[in-house]
PDB file of C-alpha atoms in Angstrom:
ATOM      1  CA  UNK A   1     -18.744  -7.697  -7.077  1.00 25.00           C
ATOM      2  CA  UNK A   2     -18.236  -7.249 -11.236  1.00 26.00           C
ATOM      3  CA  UNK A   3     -14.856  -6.316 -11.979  1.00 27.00           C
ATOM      4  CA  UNK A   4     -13.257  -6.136  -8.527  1.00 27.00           C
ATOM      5  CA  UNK A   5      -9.765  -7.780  -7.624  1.00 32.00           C
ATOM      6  CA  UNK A   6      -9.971  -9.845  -4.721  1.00 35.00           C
ATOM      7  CA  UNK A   7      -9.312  -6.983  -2.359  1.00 41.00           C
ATOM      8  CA  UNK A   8     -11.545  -4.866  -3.679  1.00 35.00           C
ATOM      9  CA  UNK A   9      -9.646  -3.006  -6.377  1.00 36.00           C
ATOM     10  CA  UNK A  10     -10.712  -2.660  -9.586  1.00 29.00           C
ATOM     11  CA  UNK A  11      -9.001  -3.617 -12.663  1.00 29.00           C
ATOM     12  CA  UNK A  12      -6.884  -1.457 -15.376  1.00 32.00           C
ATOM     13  CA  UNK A  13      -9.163   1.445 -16.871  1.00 30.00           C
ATOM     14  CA  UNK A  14     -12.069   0.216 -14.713  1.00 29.00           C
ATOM     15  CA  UNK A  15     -12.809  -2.689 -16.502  1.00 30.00           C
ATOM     16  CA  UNK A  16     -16.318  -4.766 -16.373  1.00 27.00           C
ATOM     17  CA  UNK A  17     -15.102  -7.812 -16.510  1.00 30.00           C
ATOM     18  CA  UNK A  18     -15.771 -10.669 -14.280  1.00 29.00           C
ATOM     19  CA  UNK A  19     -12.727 -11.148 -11.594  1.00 29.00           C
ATOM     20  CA  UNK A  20     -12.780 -14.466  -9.678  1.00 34.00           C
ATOM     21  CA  UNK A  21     -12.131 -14.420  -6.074  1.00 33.00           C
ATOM     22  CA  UNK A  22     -10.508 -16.885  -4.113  1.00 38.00           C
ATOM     23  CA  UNK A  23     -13.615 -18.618  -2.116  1.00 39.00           C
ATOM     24  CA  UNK A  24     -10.722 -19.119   1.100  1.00 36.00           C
ATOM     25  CA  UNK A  25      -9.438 -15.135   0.393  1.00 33.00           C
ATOM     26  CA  UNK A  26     -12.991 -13.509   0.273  1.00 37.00           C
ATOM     27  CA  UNK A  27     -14.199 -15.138   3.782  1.00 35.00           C
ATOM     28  CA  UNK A  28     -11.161 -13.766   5.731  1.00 35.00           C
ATOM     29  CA  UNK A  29     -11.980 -10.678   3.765  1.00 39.00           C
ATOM     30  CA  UNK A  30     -15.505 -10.650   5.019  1.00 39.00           C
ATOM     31  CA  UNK A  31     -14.580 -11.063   8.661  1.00 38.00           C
ATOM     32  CA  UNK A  32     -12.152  -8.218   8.275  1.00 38.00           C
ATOM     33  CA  UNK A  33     -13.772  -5.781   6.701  1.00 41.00           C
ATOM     34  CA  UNK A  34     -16.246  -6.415   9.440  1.00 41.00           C
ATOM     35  CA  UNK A  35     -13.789  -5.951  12.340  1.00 39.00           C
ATOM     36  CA  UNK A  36     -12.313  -2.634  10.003  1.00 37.00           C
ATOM     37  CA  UNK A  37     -16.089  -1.282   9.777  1.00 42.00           C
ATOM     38  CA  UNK A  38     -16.161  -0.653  13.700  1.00 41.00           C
ATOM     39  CA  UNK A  39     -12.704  -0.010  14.525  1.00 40.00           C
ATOM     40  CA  UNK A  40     -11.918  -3.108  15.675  1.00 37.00           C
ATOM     41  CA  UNK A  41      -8.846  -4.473  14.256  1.00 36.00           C
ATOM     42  CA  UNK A  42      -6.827  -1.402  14.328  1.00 38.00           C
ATOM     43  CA  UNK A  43      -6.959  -1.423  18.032  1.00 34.00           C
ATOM     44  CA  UNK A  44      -6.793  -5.058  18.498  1.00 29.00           C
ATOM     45  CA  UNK A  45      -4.941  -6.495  15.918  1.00 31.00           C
ATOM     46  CA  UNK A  46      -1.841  -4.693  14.937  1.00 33.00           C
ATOM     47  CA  UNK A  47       0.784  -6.804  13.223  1.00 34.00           C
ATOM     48  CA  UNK A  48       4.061  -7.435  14.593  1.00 34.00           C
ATOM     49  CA  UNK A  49       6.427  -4.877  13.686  1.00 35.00           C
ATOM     50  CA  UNK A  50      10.371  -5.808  13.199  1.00 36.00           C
ATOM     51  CA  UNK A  51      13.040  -5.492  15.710  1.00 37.00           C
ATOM     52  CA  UNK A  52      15.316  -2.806  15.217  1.00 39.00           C
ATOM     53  CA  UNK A  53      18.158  -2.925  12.882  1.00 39.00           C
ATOM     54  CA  UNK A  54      21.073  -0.604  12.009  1.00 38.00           C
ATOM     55  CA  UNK A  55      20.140   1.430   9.374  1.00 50.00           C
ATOM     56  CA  UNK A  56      16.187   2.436  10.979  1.00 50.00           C
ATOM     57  CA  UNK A  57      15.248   5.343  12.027  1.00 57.00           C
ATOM     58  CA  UNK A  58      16.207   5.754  15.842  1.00 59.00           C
ATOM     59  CA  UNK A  59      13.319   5.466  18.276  1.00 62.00           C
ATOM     60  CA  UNK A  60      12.306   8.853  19.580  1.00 67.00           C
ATOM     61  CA  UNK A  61      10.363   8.292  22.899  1.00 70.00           C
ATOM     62  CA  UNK A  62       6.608  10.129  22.219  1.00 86.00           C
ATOM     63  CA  UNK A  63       7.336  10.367  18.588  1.00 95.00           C
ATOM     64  CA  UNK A  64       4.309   9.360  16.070  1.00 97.00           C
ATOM     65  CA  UNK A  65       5.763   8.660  12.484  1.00 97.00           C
ATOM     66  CA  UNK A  66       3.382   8.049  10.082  1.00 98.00           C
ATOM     67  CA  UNK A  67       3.621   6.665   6.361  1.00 98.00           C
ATOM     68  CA  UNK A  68       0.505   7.025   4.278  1.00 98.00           C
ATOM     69  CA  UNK A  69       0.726   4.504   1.632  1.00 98.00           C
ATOM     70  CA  UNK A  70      -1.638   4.061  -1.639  1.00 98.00           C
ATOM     71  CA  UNK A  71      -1.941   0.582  -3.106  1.00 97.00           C
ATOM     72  CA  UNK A  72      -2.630  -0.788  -6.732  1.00 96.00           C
ATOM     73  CA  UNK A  73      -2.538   3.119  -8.601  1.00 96.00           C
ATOM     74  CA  UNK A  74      -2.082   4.524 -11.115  1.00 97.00           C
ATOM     75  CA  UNK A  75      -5.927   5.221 -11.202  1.00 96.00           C
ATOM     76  CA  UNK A  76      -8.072   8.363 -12.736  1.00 96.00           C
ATOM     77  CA  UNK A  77      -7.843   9.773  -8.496  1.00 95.00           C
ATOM     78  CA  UNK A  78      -3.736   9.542  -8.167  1.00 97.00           C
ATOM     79  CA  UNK A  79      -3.629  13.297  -9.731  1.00 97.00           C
ATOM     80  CA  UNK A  80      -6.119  14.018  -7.439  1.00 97.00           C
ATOM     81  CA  UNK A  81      -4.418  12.518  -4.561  1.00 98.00           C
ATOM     82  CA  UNK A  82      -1.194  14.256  -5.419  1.00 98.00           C
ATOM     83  CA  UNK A  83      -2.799  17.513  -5.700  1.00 98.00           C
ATOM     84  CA  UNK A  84      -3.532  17.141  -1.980  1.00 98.00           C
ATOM     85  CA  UNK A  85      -0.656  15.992  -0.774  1.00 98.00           C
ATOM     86  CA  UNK A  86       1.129  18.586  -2.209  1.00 98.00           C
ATOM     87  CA  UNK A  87      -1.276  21.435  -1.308  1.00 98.00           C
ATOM     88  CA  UNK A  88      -0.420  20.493   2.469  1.00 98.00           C
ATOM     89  CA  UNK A  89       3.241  19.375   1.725  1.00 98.00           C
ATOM     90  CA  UNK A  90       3.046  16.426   2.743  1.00 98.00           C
ATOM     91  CA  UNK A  91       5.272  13.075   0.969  1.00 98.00           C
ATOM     92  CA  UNK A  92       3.547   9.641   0.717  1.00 98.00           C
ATOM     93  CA  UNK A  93       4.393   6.298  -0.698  1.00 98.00           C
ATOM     94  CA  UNK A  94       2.807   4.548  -3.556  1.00 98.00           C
ATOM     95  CA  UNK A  95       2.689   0.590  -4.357  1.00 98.00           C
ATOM     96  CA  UNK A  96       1.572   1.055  -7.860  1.00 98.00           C
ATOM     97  CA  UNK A  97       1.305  -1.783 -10.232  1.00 97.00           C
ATOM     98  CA  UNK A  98       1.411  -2.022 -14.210  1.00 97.00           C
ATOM     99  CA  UNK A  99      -0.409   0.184 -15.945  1.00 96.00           C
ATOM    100  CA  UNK A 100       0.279   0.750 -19.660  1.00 93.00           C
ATOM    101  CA  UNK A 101      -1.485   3.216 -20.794  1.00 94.00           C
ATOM    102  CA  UNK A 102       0.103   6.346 -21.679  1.00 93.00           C
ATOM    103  CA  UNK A 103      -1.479   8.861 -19.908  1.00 92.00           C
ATOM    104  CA  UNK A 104      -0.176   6.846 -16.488  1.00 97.00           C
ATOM    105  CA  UNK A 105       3.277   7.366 -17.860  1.00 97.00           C
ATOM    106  CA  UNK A 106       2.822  10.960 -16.397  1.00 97.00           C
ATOM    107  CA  UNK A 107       1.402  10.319 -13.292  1.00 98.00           C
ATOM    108  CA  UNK A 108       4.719   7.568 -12.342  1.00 98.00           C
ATOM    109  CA  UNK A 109       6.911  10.415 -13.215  1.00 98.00           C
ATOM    110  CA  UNK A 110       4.738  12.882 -11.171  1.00 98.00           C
ATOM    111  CA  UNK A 111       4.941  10.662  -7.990  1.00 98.00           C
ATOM    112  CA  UNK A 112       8.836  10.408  -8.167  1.00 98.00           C
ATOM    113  CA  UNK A 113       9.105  13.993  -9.070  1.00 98.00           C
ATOM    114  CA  UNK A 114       6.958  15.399  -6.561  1.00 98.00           C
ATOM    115  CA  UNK A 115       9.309  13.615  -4.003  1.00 98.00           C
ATOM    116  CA  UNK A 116       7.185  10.683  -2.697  1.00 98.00           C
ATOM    117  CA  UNK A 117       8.345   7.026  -2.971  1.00 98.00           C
ATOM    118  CA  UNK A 118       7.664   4.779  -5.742  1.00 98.00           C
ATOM    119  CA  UNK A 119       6.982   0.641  -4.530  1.00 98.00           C
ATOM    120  CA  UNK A 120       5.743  -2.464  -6.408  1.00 98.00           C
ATOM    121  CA  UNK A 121       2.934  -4.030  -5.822  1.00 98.00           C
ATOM    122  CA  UNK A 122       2.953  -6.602  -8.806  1.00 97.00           C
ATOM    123  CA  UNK A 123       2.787  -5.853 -12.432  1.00 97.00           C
ATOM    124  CA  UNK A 124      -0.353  -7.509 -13.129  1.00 95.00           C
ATOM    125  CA  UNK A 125      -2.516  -7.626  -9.510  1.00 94.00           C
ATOM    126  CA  UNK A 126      -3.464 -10.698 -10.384  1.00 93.00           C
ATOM    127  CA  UNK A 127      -3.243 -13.256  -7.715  1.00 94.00           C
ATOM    128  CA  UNK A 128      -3.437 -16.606  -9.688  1.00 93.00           C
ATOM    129  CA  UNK A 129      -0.977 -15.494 -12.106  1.00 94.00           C
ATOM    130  CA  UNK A 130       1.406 -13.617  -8.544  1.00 95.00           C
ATOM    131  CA  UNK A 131       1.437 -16.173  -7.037  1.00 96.00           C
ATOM    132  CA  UNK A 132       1.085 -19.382  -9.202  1.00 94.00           C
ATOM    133  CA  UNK A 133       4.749 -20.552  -8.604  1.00 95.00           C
ATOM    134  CA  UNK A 134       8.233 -19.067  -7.216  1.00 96.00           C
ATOM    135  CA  UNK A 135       9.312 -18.133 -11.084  1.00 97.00           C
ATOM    136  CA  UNK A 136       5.933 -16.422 -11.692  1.00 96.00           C
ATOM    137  CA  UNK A 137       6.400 -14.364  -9.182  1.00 97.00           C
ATOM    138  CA  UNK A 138       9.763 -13.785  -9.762  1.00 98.00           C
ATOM    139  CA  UNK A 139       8.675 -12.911 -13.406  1.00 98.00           C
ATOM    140  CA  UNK A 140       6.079 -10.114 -12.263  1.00 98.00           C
ATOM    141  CA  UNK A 141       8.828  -8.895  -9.931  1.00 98.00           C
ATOM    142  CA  UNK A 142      11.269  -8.077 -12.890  1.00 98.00           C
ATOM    143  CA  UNK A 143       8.773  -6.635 -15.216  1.00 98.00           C
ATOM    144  CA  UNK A 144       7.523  -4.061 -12.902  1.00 98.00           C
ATOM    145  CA  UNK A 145      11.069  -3.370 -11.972  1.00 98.00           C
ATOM    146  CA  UNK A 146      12.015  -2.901 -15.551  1.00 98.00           C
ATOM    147  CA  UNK A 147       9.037  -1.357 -16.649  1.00 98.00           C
ATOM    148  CA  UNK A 148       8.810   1.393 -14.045  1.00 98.00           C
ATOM    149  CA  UNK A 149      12.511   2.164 -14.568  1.00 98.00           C
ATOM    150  CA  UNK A 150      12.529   2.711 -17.396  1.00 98.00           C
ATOM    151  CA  UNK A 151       9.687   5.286 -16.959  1.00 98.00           C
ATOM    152  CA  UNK A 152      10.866   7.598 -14.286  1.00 98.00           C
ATOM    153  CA  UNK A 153      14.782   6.600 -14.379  1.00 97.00           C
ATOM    154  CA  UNK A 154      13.790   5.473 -10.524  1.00 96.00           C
ATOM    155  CA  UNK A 155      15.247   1.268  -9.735  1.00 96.00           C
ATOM    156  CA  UNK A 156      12.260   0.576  -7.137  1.00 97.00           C
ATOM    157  CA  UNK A 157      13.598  -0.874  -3.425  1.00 97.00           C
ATOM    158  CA  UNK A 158      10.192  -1.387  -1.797  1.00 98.00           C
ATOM    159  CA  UNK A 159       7.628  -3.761  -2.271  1.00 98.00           C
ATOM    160  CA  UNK A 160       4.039  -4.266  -0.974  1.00 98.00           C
ATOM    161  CA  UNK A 161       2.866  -7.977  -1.598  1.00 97.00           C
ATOM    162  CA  UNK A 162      -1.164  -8.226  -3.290  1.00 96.00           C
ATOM    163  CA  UNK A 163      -2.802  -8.968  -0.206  1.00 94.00           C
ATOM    164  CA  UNK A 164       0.080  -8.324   2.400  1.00 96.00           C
ATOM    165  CA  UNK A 165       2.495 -11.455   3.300  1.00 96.00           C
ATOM    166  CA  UNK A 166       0.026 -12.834   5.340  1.00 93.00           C
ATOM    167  CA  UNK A 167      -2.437 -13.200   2.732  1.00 92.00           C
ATOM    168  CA  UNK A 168      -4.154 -17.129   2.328  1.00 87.00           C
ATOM    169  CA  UNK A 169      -4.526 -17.105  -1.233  1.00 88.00           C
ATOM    170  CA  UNK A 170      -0.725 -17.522  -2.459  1.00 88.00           C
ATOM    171  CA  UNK A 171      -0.087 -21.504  -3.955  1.00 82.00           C
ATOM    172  CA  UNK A 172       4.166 -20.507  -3.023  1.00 87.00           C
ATOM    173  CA  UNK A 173       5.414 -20.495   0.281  1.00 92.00           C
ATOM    174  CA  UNK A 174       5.699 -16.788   1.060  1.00 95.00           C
ATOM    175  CA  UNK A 175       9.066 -17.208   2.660  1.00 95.00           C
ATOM    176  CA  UNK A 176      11.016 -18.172  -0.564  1.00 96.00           C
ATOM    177  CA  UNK A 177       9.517 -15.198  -2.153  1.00 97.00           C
ATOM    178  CA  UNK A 178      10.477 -13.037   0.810  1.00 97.00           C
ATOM    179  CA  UNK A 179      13.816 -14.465   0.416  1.00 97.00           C
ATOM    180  CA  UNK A 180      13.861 -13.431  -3.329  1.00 98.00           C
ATOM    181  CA  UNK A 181      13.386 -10.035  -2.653  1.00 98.00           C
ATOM    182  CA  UNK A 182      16.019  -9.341   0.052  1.00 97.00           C
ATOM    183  CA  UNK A 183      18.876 -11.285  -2.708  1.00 97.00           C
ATOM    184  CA  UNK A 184      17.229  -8.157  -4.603  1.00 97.00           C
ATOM    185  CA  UNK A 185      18.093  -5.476  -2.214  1.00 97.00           C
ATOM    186  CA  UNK A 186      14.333  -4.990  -2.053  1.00 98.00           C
ATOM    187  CA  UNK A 187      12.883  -4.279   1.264  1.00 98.00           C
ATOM    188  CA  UNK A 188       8.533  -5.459   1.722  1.00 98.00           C
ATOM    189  CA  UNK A 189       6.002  -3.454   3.617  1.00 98.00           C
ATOM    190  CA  UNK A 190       2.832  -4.597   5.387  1.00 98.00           C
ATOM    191  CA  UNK A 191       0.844  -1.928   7.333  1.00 98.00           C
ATOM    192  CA  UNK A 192      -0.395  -1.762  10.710  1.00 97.00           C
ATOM    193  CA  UNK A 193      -3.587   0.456  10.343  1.00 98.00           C
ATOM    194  CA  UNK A 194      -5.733   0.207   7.750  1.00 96.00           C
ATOM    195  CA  UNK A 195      -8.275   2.951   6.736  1.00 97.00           C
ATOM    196  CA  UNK A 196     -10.978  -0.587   5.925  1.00 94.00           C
ATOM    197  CA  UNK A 197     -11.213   0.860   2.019  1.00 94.00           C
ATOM    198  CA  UNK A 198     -10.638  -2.587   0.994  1.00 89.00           C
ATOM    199  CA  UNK A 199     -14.141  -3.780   1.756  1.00 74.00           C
ATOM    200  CA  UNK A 200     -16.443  -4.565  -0.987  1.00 66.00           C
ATOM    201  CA  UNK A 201     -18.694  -1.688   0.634  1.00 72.00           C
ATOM    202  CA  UNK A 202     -18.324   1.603   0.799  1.00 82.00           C
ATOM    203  CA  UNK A 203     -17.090   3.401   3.933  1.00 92.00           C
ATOM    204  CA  UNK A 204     -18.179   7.066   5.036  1.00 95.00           C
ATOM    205  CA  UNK A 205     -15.194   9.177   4.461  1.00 96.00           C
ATOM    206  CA  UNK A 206     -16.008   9.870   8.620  1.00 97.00           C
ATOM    207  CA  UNK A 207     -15.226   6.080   9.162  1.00 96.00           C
ATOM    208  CA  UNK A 208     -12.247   6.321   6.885  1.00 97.00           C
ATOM    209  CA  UNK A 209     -10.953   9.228   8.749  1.00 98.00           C
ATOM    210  CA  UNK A 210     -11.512   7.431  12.563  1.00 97.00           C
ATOM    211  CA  UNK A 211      -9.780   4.771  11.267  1.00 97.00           C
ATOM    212  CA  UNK A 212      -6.608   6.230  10.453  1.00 98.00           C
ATOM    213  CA  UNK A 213      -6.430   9.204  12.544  1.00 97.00           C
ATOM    214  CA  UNK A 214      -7.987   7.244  15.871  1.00 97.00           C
ATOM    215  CA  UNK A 215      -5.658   4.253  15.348  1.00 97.00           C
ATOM    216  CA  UNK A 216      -2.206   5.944  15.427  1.00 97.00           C
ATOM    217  CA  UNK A 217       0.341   5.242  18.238  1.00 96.00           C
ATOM    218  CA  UNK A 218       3.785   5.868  19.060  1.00 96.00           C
ATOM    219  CA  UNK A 219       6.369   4.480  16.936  1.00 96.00           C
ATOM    220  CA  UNK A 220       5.962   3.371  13.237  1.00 96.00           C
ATOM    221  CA  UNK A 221       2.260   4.063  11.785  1.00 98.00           C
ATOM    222  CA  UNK A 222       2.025   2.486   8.205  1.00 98.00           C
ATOM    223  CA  UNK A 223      -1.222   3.267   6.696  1.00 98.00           C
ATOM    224  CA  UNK A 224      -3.359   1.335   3.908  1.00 98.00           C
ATOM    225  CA  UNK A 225      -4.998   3.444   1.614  1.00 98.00           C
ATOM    226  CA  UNK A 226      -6.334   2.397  -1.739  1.00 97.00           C
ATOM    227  CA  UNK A 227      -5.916   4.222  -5.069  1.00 96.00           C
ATOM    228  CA  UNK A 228      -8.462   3.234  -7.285  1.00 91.00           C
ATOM    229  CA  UNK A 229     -11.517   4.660  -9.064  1.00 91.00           C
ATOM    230  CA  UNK A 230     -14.156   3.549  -6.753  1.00 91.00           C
ATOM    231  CA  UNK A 231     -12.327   4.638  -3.878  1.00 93.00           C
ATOM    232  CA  UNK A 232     -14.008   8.709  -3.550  1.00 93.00           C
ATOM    233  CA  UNK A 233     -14.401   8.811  -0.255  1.00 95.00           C
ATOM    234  CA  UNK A 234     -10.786   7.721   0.307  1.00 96.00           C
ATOM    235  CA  UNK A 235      -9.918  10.884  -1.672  1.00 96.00           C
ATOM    236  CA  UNK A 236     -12.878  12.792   0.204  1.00 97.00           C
ATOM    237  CA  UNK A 237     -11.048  11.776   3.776  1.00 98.00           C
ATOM    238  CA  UNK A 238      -7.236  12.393   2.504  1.00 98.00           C
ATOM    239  CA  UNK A 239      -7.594  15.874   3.594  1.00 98.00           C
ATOM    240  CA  UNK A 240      -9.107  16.140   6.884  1.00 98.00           C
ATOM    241  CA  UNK A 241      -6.867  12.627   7.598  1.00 98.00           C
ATOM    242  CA  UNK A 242      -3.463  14.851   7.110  1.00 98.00           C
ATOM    243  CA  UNK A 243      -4.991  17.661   8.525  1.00 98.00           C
ATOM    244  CA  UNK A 244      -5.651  15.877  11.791  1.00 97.00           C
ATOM    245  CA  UNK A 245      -2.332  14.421  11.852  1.00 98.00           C
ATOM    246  CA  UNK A 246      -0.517  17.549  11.658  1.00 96.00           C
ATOM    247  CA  UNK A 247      -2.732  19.147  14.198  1.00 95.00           C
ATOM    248  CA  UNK A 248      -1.459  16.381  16.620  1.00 94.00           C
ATOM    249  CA  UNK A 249       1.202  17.126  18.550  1.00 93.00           C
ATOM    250  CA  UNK A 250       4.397  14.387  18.411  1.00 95.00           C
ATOM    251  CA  UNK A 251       3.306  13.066  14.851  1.00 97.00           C
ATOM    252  CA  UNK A 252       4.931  13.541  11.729  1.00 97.00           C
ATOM    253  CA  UNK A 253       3.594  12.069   7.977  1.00 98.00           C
ATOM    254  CA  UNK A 254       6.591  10.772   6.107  1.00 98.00           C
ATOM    255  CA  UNK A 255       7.506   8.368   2.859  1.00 98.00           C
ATOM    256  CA  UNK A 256       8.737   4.794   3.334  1.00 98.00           C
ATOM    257  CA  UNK A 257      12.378   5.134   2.799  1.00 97.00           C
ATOM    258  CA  UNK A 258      15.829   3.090   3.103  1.00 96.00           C
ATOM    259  CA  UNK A 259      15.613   4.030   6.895  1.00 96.00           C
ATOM    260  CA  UNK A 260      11.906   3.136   7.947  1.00 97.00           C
ATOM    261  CA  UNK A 261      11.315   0.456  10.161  1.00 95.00           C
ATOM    262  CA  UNK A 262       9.631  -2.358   8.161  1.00 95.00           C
ATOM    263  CA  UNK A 263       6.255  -3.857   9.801  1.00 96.00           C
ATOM    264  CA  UNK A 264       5.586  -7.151   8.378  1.00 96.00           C
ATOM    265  CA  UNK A 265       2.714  -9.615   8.885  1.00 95.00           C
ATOM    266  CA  UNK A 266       4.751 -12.527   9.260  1.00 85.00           C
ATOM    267  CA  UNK A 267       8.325 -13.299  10.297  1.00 73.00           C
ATOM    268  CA  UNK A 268      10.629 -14.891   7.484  1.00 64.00           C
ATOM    269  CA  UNK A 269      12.309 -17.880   8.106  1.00 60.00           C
TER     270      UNK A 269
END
């Protein structure tokens, strides 16, 4: 599709230009945004989720924690989103990227303000360049780090890979960049339900909602939403998706913070 990222994303400021994806990256794609479409992978195909460690939250037997995450904002919709979130109180987590125009400078401070967490998910969102080598990665690391410091005053600790950890498109083995990030102090989040608004097609905001709200279970829910300007029926589900959550009984929407239990896609070496 003109001017998507490989997940589906589109570019700084919307842009029309053509965006190359990865022949090996849009196949999987295709398969799972078919398995997302009908429900299928949230039931099926949850990733493994970490042991324990000190530090974590403790396990509460019946208790339904859920993080609603945004990936690859700032976009035109983050206001929007953070107009909901606060109109029903609830705190999210955002894996924003590098955006320089001004008028984004706001909406970084906004998300720290407003109380929700601030992660990285690469500077540029550009997989070739991510993921070329160790030191380019290492590179976009440091200039996101930098860059959204010095915005908001905030040192970012969390970081959402382009494509999760177990993505097939990366040229570096993804353990040596997982081991960069914990010499950093910096702890990586997958997700274990997806809302399927990655697809190159347009869900219902219906299927957007059944795929969060039907898909949560006991324990640690980490949810993958998309900020981005083609994503309005994201924005058109965020309300009825937090609505339903809070209605349930046992389930409570938090940010990603020091004490979360990480779910990752793949176990580091």
């Amino acid at each position: 599709t003109p001017g998507l990222l490989p997940d589906g994303e589109l570019p700084a400021e919307a842009s029309t230009e053509e965006t190359e994806v990865p022949a090996a990256y849009a196949a999987s794609l295709e398969d799972t945004d078919a398995a997302f479409a009908d429900g299928a992978l949230n039931e099926n195909a949850r990733p493994l989720i970490d042991d324990g460690s000190p530090g974590v939250l403790e396990k509460t037997e019946g208790l339904r924690r859920v993080y609603l995450t945004f990936d690859d904002g700032p976009s035109p919709n983050t206001g929007k989103l953070l107009d909901i979130l606060a109109e029903y109180n609830v705190k999210a987590t955002f894996f924003v990227v590098g955006r320089e125009e001004e008028s984004y400078r706001d909406i970084y401070r906004r998300i720290v303000e407003e109380g929700h967490t601030l992660g990285m998910h690469s500077y540029s969102h550009k997989y070739d360049e991510v993921y070329a080598s160790l030191n380019a990665f290492t590179a976009d690391f440091a200039k996101e780090q930098t860059f959204l410091y010095e915005i908001t005053g905030v040192w970012p600790k969390f970081y959402r890979f382009p494509g999760g950890s177990s993505n097939n498109v990366t040229r570096t083995d993804m353990n040596e960049m997982i081991a960069f990030l914990q010499q950093q102090g910096v702890a990586y989040f997958d997700w274990n339900i997806a809302c399927g608004d990655a697809s190159g097609y347009r869900l219902s905001a219906e299927q957007i909602y059944r795929n969060v709200v039907y898909s949560v279970q006991e324990g640690e829910n980490v949810v993958l939403m998309h900020d981005a300007l083609d994503k309005k029926t994201t924005l058109e589900a965020l309300p009825r998706i937090i609505e339903g959550l809070l209605q349930s009984e046992n389930t409570e929407l938090i940010p990603i913070t020091e004490y979360t239990e990480p779910v990752h896609h793949i176990r580091s070496e």
